[in-house]
Amino acid sequence: MRAAMVRIAIYDMDKTITRAPTWTRFLVAGARARAPWRLALLPLAGLIALGHPLRLLDRARLKRVTQRLMLGSRLSAGEVAALVEAFAETIDADAVMAEARARIAADRAAGYRLVLATASYRYYAEAIARRLGFEAVVATDVRRDEGGDVLSGVAGENCYGPAKRRMVEAWLAGEGIYRAGAHIRFYSDHVSDAPMLEAADEPFVVNPHPPLRRLAAERGWPVLDWT
């Protein structure tokens, strides 16, 4: 007998589920909780962030530098656990778009496995995912020491662009799911996720910025406008 098709709904997080990016908000929340004096460094973090569009530093290095600036070079496992749970609670309370929440619930009711695939760090994305009912998370990992303390910097690949597709494919393989035996929906707001949108059986473009809106029009991808 032919095995049943596995149905999977994969969501990007920032500006697909949440109204705004989460990284800066996490840095501010963490600085406020750990060392409020670091909030004075936020304008400097903003200036450093300008280096990315100018191609002076890549996204992985930007994460490393801004985390070190706003949170310090090391966070204990206990500190991280407390920070991410408090942060996930605030995101769940005021940052998740109502239509995203409804779509997640509808996909779950239709029998889709829910996967969050995000360039955000796993250590806080997992806490948000749990609150929203996701079964799995594919995300950027952070450097840790042998004791589990969080260091600044990306471990492995930054889960962005083509790397996100590779990491999703690795997750599927780890779950023993053959691509031919899976029906995949993918939701994203950003053109960097074009590799995943192209790989999906059902690509959905959510509140797209202009480059993705143009690509969606060319490819005939459905556009969802959420608030």
PDB file of C-alpha atoms in Angstrom:
ATOM      1  CA  MET A   1       0.000   0.000   0.000  1.00  0.00           C
ATOM      2  CA  ARG A   2       1.158   3.521  -0.741  1.00  0.00           C
ATOM      3  CA  ALA A   3       2.145   5.489   2.370  1.00  0.00           C
ATOM      4  CA  ALA A   4      -0.018   8.473   3.235  1.00  0.00           C
ATOM      5  CA  MET A   5       1.334  11.872   2.182  1.00  0.00           C
ATOM      6  CA  VAL A   6       2.830  13.841   5.079  1.00  0.00           C
ATOM      7  CA  ARG A   7       1.395  17.363   5.155  1.00  0.00           C
ATOM      8  CA  ILE A   8       3.703  20.056   6.496  1.00  0.00           C
ATOM      9  CA  ALA A   9       3.091  23.791   6.929  1.00  0.00           C
ATOM     10  CA  ILE A  10       6.317  25.759   7.308  1.00  0.00           C
ATOM     11  CA  TYR A  11       6.240  29.382   8.455  1.00  0.00           C
ATOM     12  CA  ASP A  12       8.873  32.068   8.493  1.00  0.00           C
ATOM     13  CA  MET A  13       8.585  34.098  11.704  1.00  0.00           C
ATOM     14  CA  ASP A  14       9.629  37.766  11.525  1.00  0.00           C
ATOM     15  CA  LYS A  15       7.047  39.859   9.646  1.00  0.00           C
ATOM     16  CA  THR A  16       5.260  36.682   8.547  1.00  0.00           C
ATOM     17  CA  ILE A  17       3.825  35.690  11.917  1.00  0.00           C
ATOM     18  CA  THR A  18       4.964  38.741  13.894  1.00  0.00           C
ATOM     19  CA  ARG A  19       4.220  42.307  12.890  1.00  0.00           C
ATOM     20  CA  ALA A  20       7.859  43.367  13.145  1.00  0.00           C
ATOM     21  CA  PRO A  21      11.317  41.792  13.388  1.00  0.00           C
ATOM     22  CA  THR A  22      12.083  40.276  16.783  1.00  0.00           C
ATOM     23  CA  TRP A  23      15.875  40.552  17.135  1.00  0.00           C
ATOM     24  CA  THR A  24      16.118  44.217  18.137  1.00  0.00           C
ATOM     25  CA  ARG A  25      13.188  43.823  20.489  1.00  0.00           C
ATOM     26  CA  PHE A  26      14.874  40.828  22.101  1.00  0.00           C
ATOM     27  CA  LEU A  27      18.125  42.742  22.526  1.00  0.00           C
ATOM     28  CA  VAL A  28      16.294  45.638  24.174  1.00  0.00           C
ATOM     29  CA  ALA A  29      14.356  43.316  26.491  1.00  0.00           C
ATOM     30  CA  GLY A  30      17.514  41.448  27.410  1.00  0.00           C
ATOM     31  CA  ALA A  31      19.524  44.587  28.077  1.00  0.00           C
ATOM     32  CA  ARG A  32      16.726  46.031  30.199  1.00  0.00           C
ATOM     33  CA  ALA A  33      16.588  42.853  32.299  1.00  0.00           C
ATOM     34  CA  ARG A  34      20.329  42.210  32.616  1.00  0.00           C
ATOM     35  CA  ALA A  35      22.111  45.560  32.424  1.00  0.00           C
ATOM     36  CA  PRO A  36      19.898  48.608  31.768  1.00  0.00           C
ATOM     37  CA  TRP A  37      22.936  50.805  31.164  1.00  0.00           C
ATOM     38  CA  ARG A  38      23.422  48.948  27.874  1.00  0.00           C
ATOM     39  CA  LEU A  39      20.264  50.587  26.509  1.00  0.00           C
ATOM     40  CA  ALA A  40      22.430  53.680  25.981  1.00  0.00           C
ATOM     41  CA  LEU A  41      24.321  51.608  23.389  1.00  0.00           C
ATOM     42  CA  LEU A  42      21.223  51.039  21.251  1.00  0.00           C
ATOM     43  CA  PRO A  43      22.009  53.951  18.851  1.00  0.00           C
ATOM     44  CA  LEU A  44      25.460  52.439  18.334  1.00  0.00           C
ATOM     45  CA  ALA A  45      23.848  49.078  17.558  1.00  0.00           C
ATOM     46  CA  GLY A  46      21.682  50.857  15.010  1.00  0.00           C
ATOM     47  CA  LEU A  47      24.726  52.380  13.344  1.00  0.00           C
ATOM     48  CA  ILE A  48      26.427  49.003  13.237  1.00  0.00           C
ATOM     49  CA  ALA A  49      23.308  47.515  11.632  1.00  0.00           C
ATOM     50  CA  LEU A  50      23.716  49.956   8.743  1.00  0.00           C
ATOM     51  CA  GLY A  51      26.846  48.048   7.827  1.00  0.00           C
ATOM     52  CA  HIS A  52      24.771  45.149   6.508  1.00  0.00           C
ATOM     53  CA  PRO A  53      23.032  46.939   3.602  1.00  0.00           C
ATOM     54  CA  LEU A  54      26.382  48.572   2.860  1.00  0.00           C
ATOM     55  CA  ARG A  55      27.890  45.044   2.687  1.00  0.00           C
ATOM     56  CA  LEU A  56      30.416  45.810   5.404  1.00  0.00           C
ATOM     57  CA  LEU A  57      29.291  42.814   7.453  1.00  0.00           C
ATOM     58  CA  ASP A  58      27.052  39.815   6.842  1.00  0.00           C
ATOM     59  CA  ARG A  59      23.991  38.860   8.895  1.00  0.00           C
ATOM     60  CA  ALA A  60      25.843  36.325  11.009  1.00  0.00           C
ATOM     61  CA  ARG A  61      28.488  38.855  12.032  1.00  0.00           C
ATOM     62  CA  LEU A  62      25.798  41.470  12.660  1.00  0.00           C
ATOM     63  CA  LYS A  63      24.094  39.097  15.100  1.00  0.00           C
ATOM     64  CA  ARG A  64      27.376  38.401  16.871  1.00  0.00           C
ATOM     65  CA  VAL A  65      28.322  42.060  17.247  1.00  0.00           C
ATOM     66  CA  THR A  66      24.916  43.334  18.349  1.00  0.00           C
ATOM     67  CA  GLN A  67      24.411  40.502  20.830  1.00  0.00           C
ATOM     68  CA  ARG A  68      27.798  41.159  22.395  1.00  0.00           C
ATOM     69  CA  LEU A  69      27.099  44.900  22.532  1.00  0.00           C
ATOM     70  CA  MET A  70      23.627  44.706  24.060  1.00  0.00           C
ATOM     71  CA  LEU A  71      23.769  41.479  26.106  1.00  0.00           C
ATOM     72  CA  GLY A  72      27.447  40.907  26.753  1.00  0.00           C
ATOM     73  CA  SER A  73      29.779  38.155  25.616  1.00  0.00           C
ATOM     74  CA  ARG A  74      28.184  35.389  27.709  1.00  0.00           C
ATOM     75  CA  LEU A  75      24.769  34.530  29.131  1.00  0.00           C
ATOM     76  CA  SER A  76      24.286  31.660  31.533  1.00  0.00           C
ATOM     77  CA  ALA A  77      21.825  28.942  30.630  1.00  0.00           C
ATOM     78  CA  GLY A  78      19.625  30.059  33.523  1.00  0.00           C
ATOM     79  CA  GLU A  79      19.625  33.685  32.381  1.00  0.00           C
ATOM     80  CA  VAL A  80      18.725  32.662  28.850  1.00  0.00           C
ATOM     81  CA  ALA A  81      15.848  30.478  30.005  1.00  0.00           C
ATOM     82  CA  ALA A  82      14.332  33.312  32.022  1.00  0.00           C
ATOM     83  CA  LEU A  83      14.855  35.878  29.271  1.00  0.00           C
ATOM     84  CA  VAL A  84      13.364  33.836  26.463  1.00  0.00           C
ATOM     85  CA  GLU A  85      10.265  32.786  28.388  1.00  0.00           C
ATOM     86  CA  ALA A  86       9.491  36.378  29.342  1.00  0.00           C
ATOM     87  CA  PHE A  87      10.179  37.515  25.792  1.00  0.00           C
ATOM     88  CA  ALA A  88       8.012  34.804  24.232  1.00  0.00           C
ATOM     89  CA  GLU A  89       5.171  35.811  26.522  1.00  0.00           C
ATOM     90  CA  THR A  90       5.313  39.421  25.316  1.00  0.00           C
ATOM     91  CA  ILE A  91       5.530  38.377  21.641  1.00  0.00           C
ATOM     92  CA  ASP A  92       2.549  36.068  22.052  1.00  0.00           C
ATOM     93  CA  ALA A  93       0.599  38.814  23.796  1.00  0.00           C
ATOM     94  CA  ASP A  94       1.073  41.733  21.417  1.00  0.00           C
ATOM     95  CA  ALA A  95       3.144  40.952  18.313  1.00  0.00           C
ATOM     96  CA  VAL A  96       1.446  38.028  16.553  1.00  0.00           C
ATOM     97  CA  MET A  97      -0.853  38.950  13.682  1.00  0.00           C
ATOM     98  CA  ALA A  98      -4.411  37.702  14.168  1.00  0.00           C
ATOM     99  CA  GLU A  99      -4.591  36.265  10.644  1.00  0.00           C
ATOM    100  CA  ALA A 100      -1.327  34.391  11.208  1.00  0.00           C
ATOM    101  CA  ARG A 101      -2.672  32.880  14.393  1.00  0.00           C
ATOM    102  CA  ALA A 102      -5.875  31.866  12.605  1.00  0.00           C
ATOM    103  CA  ARG A 103      -3.974  30.334   9.674  1.00  0.00           C
ATOM    104  CA  ILE A 104      -1.733  28.352  12.009  1.00  0.00           C
ATOM    105  CA  ALA A 105      -4.826  26.994  13.760  1.00  0.00           C
ATOM    106  CA  ALA A 106      -6.452  26.139  10.427  1.00  0.00           C
ATOM    107  CA  ASP A 107      -3.363  24.282   9.191  1.00  0.00           C
ATOM    108  CA  ARG A 108      -3.201  22.353  12.447  1.00  0.00           C
ATOM    109  CA  ALA A 109      -6.888  21.429  12.184  1.00  0.00           C
ATOM    110  CA  ALA A 110      -6.321  20.276   8.589  1.00  0.00           C
ATOM    111  CA  GLY A 111      -3.668  17.825   9.770  1.00  0.00           C
ATOM    112  CA  TYR A 112      -0.520  19.734   8.813  1.00  0.00           C
ATOM    113  CA  ARG A 113       2.612  19.375  10.901  1.00  0.00           C
ATOM    114  CA  LEU A 114       3.644  22.871  11.927  1.00  0.00           C
ATOM    115  CA  VAL A 115       7.277  23.896  11.474  1.00  0.00           C
ATOM    116  CA  LEU A 116       8.805  27.298  12.183  1.00  0.00           C
ATOM    117  CA  ALA A 117      11.770  28.075   9.895  1.00  0.00           C
ATOM    118  CA  THR A 118      13.474  31.314  10.847  1.00  0.00           C
ATOM    119  CA  ALA A 119      16.787  33.128  10.697  1.00  0.00           C
ATOM    120  CA  SER A 120      16.193  34.152  14.313  1.00  0.00           C
ATOM    121  CA  TYR A 121      18.171  32.374  16.988  1.00  0.00           C
ATOM    122  CA  ARG A 122      16.753  29.040  18.056  1.00  0.00           C
ATOM    123  CA  TYR A 123      17.187  29.845  21.739  1.00  0.00           C
ATOM    124  CA  TYR A 124      14.294  32.299  21.683  1.00  0.00           C
ATOM    125  CA  ALA A 125      12.444  31.158  18.543  1.00  0.00           C
ATOM    126  CA  GLU A 126      11.678  27.819  20.206  1.00  0.00           C
ATOM    127  CA  ALA A 127       9.994  29.539  23.132  1.00  0.00           C
ATOM    128  CA  ILE A 128       7.764  31.523  20.753  1.00  0.00           C
ATOM    129  CA  ALA A 129       7.061  28.424  18.674  1.00  0.00           C
ATOM    130  CA  ARG A 130       5.909  26.452  21.717  1.00  0.00           C
ATOM    131  CA  ARG A 131       3.369  29.120  22.585  1.00  0.00           C
ATOM    132  CA  LEU A 132       1.991  29.065  19.050  1.00  0.00           C
ATOM    133  CA  GLY A 133       1.741  25.289  18.879  1.00  0.00           C
ATOM    134  CA  PHE A 134       4.556  24.500  16.453  1.00  0.00           C
ATOM    135  CA  GLU A 135       5.915  20.969  16.513  1.00  0.00           C
ATOM    136  CA  ALA A 136       9.418  21.722  15.248  1.00  0.00           C
ATOM    137  CA  VAL A 137      11.801  24.625  14.719  1.00  0.00           C
ATOM    138  CA  VAL A 138      14.474  25.079  12.057  1.00  0.00           C
ATOM    139  CA  ALA A 139      16.533  28.096  13.091  1.00  0.00           C
ATOM    140  CA  THR A 140      19.944  29.664  13.497  1.00  0.00           C
ATOM    141  CA  ASP A 141      21.944  28.128  16.331  1.00  0.00           C
ATOM    142  CA  VAL A 142      24.089  30.184  18.672  1.00  0.00           C
ATOM    143  CA  ARG A 143      27.553  29.379  19.946  1.00  0.00           C
ATOM    144  CA  ARG A 144      27.597  27.788  23.389  1.00  0.00           C
ATOM    145  CA  ASP A 145      30.346  26.665  25.707  1.00  0.00           C
ATOM    146  CA  GLU A 146      30.645  23.187  27.203  1.00  0.00           C
ATOM    147  CA  GLY A 147      28.408  24.172  30.109  1.00  0.00           C
ATOM    148  CA  GLY A 148      25.614  25.398  27.840  1.00  0.00           C
ATOM    149  CA  ASP A 149      26.184  29.115  28.352  1.00  0.00           C
ATOM    150  CA  VAL A 150      25.274  31.245  25.336  1.00  0.00           C
ATOM    151  CA  LEU A 151      28.160  33.030  23.639  1.00  0.00           C
ATOM    152  CA  SER A 152      27.923  35.649  20.913  1.00  0.00           C
ATOM    153  CA  GLY A 153      28.029  34.356  17.356  1.00  0.00           C
ATOM    154  CA  VAL A 154      26.365  31.905  15.003  1.00  0.00           C
ATOM    155  CA  ALA A 155      27.069  28.178  15.211  1.00  0.00           C
ATOM    156  CA  GLY A 156      26.802  26.586  11.782  1.00  0.00           C
ATOM    157  CA  GLU A 157      24.768  28.313   9.086  1.00  0.00           C
ATOM    158  CA  ASN A 158      22.608  31.379   9.472  1.00  0.00           C
ATOM    159  CA  CYS A 159      19.130  30.073   8.576  1.00  0.00           C
ATOM    160  CA  TYR A 160      18.565  32.598   5.797  1.00  0.00           C
ATOM    161  CA  GLY A 161      18.089  32.442   2.040  1.00  0.00           C
ATOM    162  CA  PRO A 162      19.422  29.256   0.387  1.00  0.00           C
ATOM    163  CA  ALA A 163      20.699  28.080   3.785  1.00  0.00           C
ATOM    164  CA  LYS A 164      17.134  27.951   5.085  1.00  0.00           C
ATOM    165  CA  ARG A 165      16.170  25.569   2.295  1.00  0.00           C
ATOM    166  CA  ARG A 166      19.210  23.375   3.019  1.00  0.00           C
ATOM    167  CA  MET A 167      18.372  23.318   6.711  1.00  0.00           C
ATOM    168  CA  VAL A 168      14.720  22.462   6.078  1.00  0.00           C
ATOM    169  CA  GLU A 169      15.815  19.648   3.758  1.00  0.00           C
ATOM    170  CA  ALA A 170      18.180  18.395   6.477  1.00  0.00           C
ATOM    171  CA  TRP A 171      15.309  18.484   8.986  1.00  0.00           C
ATOM    172  CA  LEU A 172      13.107  16.461   6.619  1.00  0.00           C
ATOM    173  CA  ALA A 173      15.863  13.889   6.192  1.00  0.00           C
ATOM    174  CA  GLY A 174      16.353  13.715   9.953  1.00  0.00           C
ATOM    175  CA  GLU A 175      12.641  13.030  10.368  1.00  0.00           C
ATOM    176  CA  GLY A 176      12.763  10.304   7.743  1.00  0.00           C
ATOM    177  CA  ILE A 177      10.464  12.267   5.429  1.00  0.00           C
ATOM    178  CA  TYR A 178      11.095  11.864   1.718  1.00  0.00           C
ATOM    179  CA  ARG A 179      10.306  14.976  -0.284  1.00  0.00           C
ATOM    180  CA  ALA A 180       8.198  12.970  -2.732  1.00  0.00           C
ATOM    181  CA  GLY A 181       6.095  11.790   0.202  1.00  0.00           C
ATOM    182  CA  ALA A 182       5.437  15.262   1.618  1.00  0.00           C
ATOM    183  CA  HIS A 183       3.062  18.060   0.679  1.00  0.00           C
ATOM    184  CA  ILE A 184       4.595  21.331   1.859  1.00  0.00           C
ATOM    185  CA  ARG A 185       3.053  24.717   2.396  1.00  0.00           C
ATOM    186  CA  PHE A 186       5.467  27.589   2.999  1.00  0.00           C
ATOM    187  CA  TYR A 187       4.685  31.117   4.181  1.00  0.00           C
ATOM    188  CA  SER A 188       7.046  34.107   4.018  1.00  0.00           C
ATOM    189  CA  ASP A 189       7.154  37.885   3.662  1.00  0.00           C
ATOM    190  CA  HIS A 190      10.650  38.261   2.183  1.00  0.00           C
ATOM    191  CA  VAL A 191      12.292  37.575  -1.162  1.00  0.00           C
ATOM    192  CA  SER A 192      15.242  35.941   0.604  1.00  0.00           C
ATOM    193  CA  ASP A 193      12.907  32.980   1.077  1.00  0.00           C
ATOM    194  CA  ALA A 194      12.455  32.508  -2.676  1.00  0.00           C
ATOM    195  CA  PRO A 195      14.380  29.180  -2.541  1.00  0.00           C
ATOM    196  CA  MET A 196      11.881  27.781  -0.028  1.00  0.00           C
ATOM    197  CA  LEU A 197       8.877  29.261  -1.827  1.00  0.00           C
ATOM    198  CA  GLU A 198      10.051  27.625  -5.050  1.00  0.00           C
ATOM    199  CA  ALA A 199      10.507  24.287  -3.278  1.00  0.00           C
ATOM    200  CA  ALA A 200       7.026  24.300  -1.720  1.00  0.00           C
ATOM    201  CA  ASP A 201       3.963  22.643  -3.204  1.00  0.00           C
ATOM    202  CA  GLU A 202       1.922  25.598  -1.979  1.00  0.00           C
ATOM    203  CA  PRO A 203       3.899  28.848  -1.627  1.00  0.00           C
ATOM    204  CA  PHE A 204       2.139  31.682   0.197  1.00  0.00           C
ATOM    205  CA  VAL A 205       3.478  35.232   0.175  1.00  0.00           C
ATOM    206  CA  VAL A 206       2.512  37.216   3.273  1.00  0.00           C
ATOM    207  CA  ASN A 207       2.572  41.040   3.413  1.00  0.00           C
ATOM    208  CA  PRO A 208       5.431  41.015   0.886  1.00  0.00           C
ATOM    209  CA  HIS A 209       7.947  43.774   0.467  1.00  0.00           C
ATOM    210  CA  PRO A 210       8.180  45.085  -3.139  1.00  0.00           C
ATOM    211  CA  PRO A 211      10.787  42.625  -4.502  1.00  0.00           C
ATOM    212  CA  LEU A 212       8.787  39.630  -3.290  1.00  0.00           C
ATOM    213  CA  ARG A 213       5.492  41.125  -4.477  1.00  0.00           C
ATOM    214  CA  ARG A 214       6.981  41.443  -7.968  1.00  0.00           C
ATOM    215  CA  LEU A 215       8.305  37.886  -7.870  1.00  0.00           C
ATOM    216  CA  ALA A 216       4.946  36.590  -6.633  1.00  0.00           C
ATOM    217  CA  ALA A 217       3.211  38.286  -9.566  1.00  0.00           C
ATOM    218  CA  GLU A 218       5.672  36.675 -11.991  1.00  0.00           C
ATOM    219  CA  ARG A 219       5.301  33.200 -10.484  1.00  0.00           C
ATOM    220  CA  GLY A 220       1.575  33.372  -9.754  1.00  0.00           C
ATOM    221  CA  TRP A 221       2.071  32.834  -6.031  1.00  0.00           C
ATOM    222  CA  PRO A 222      -0.912  33.781  -3.858  1.00  0.00           C
ATOM    223  CA  VAL A 223      -0.483  36.907  -1.737  1.00  0.00           C
ATOM    224  CA  LEU A 224      -1.983  37.077   1.762  1.00  0.00           C
ATOM    225  CA  ASP A 225      -2.457  40.455   3.416  1.00  0.00           C
ATOM    226  CA  TRP A 226      -2.405  40.104   7.184  1.00  0.00           C
ATOM    227  CA  THR A 227      -2.473  42.731   9.931  1.00  0.00           C
TER     228      THR A 227
END
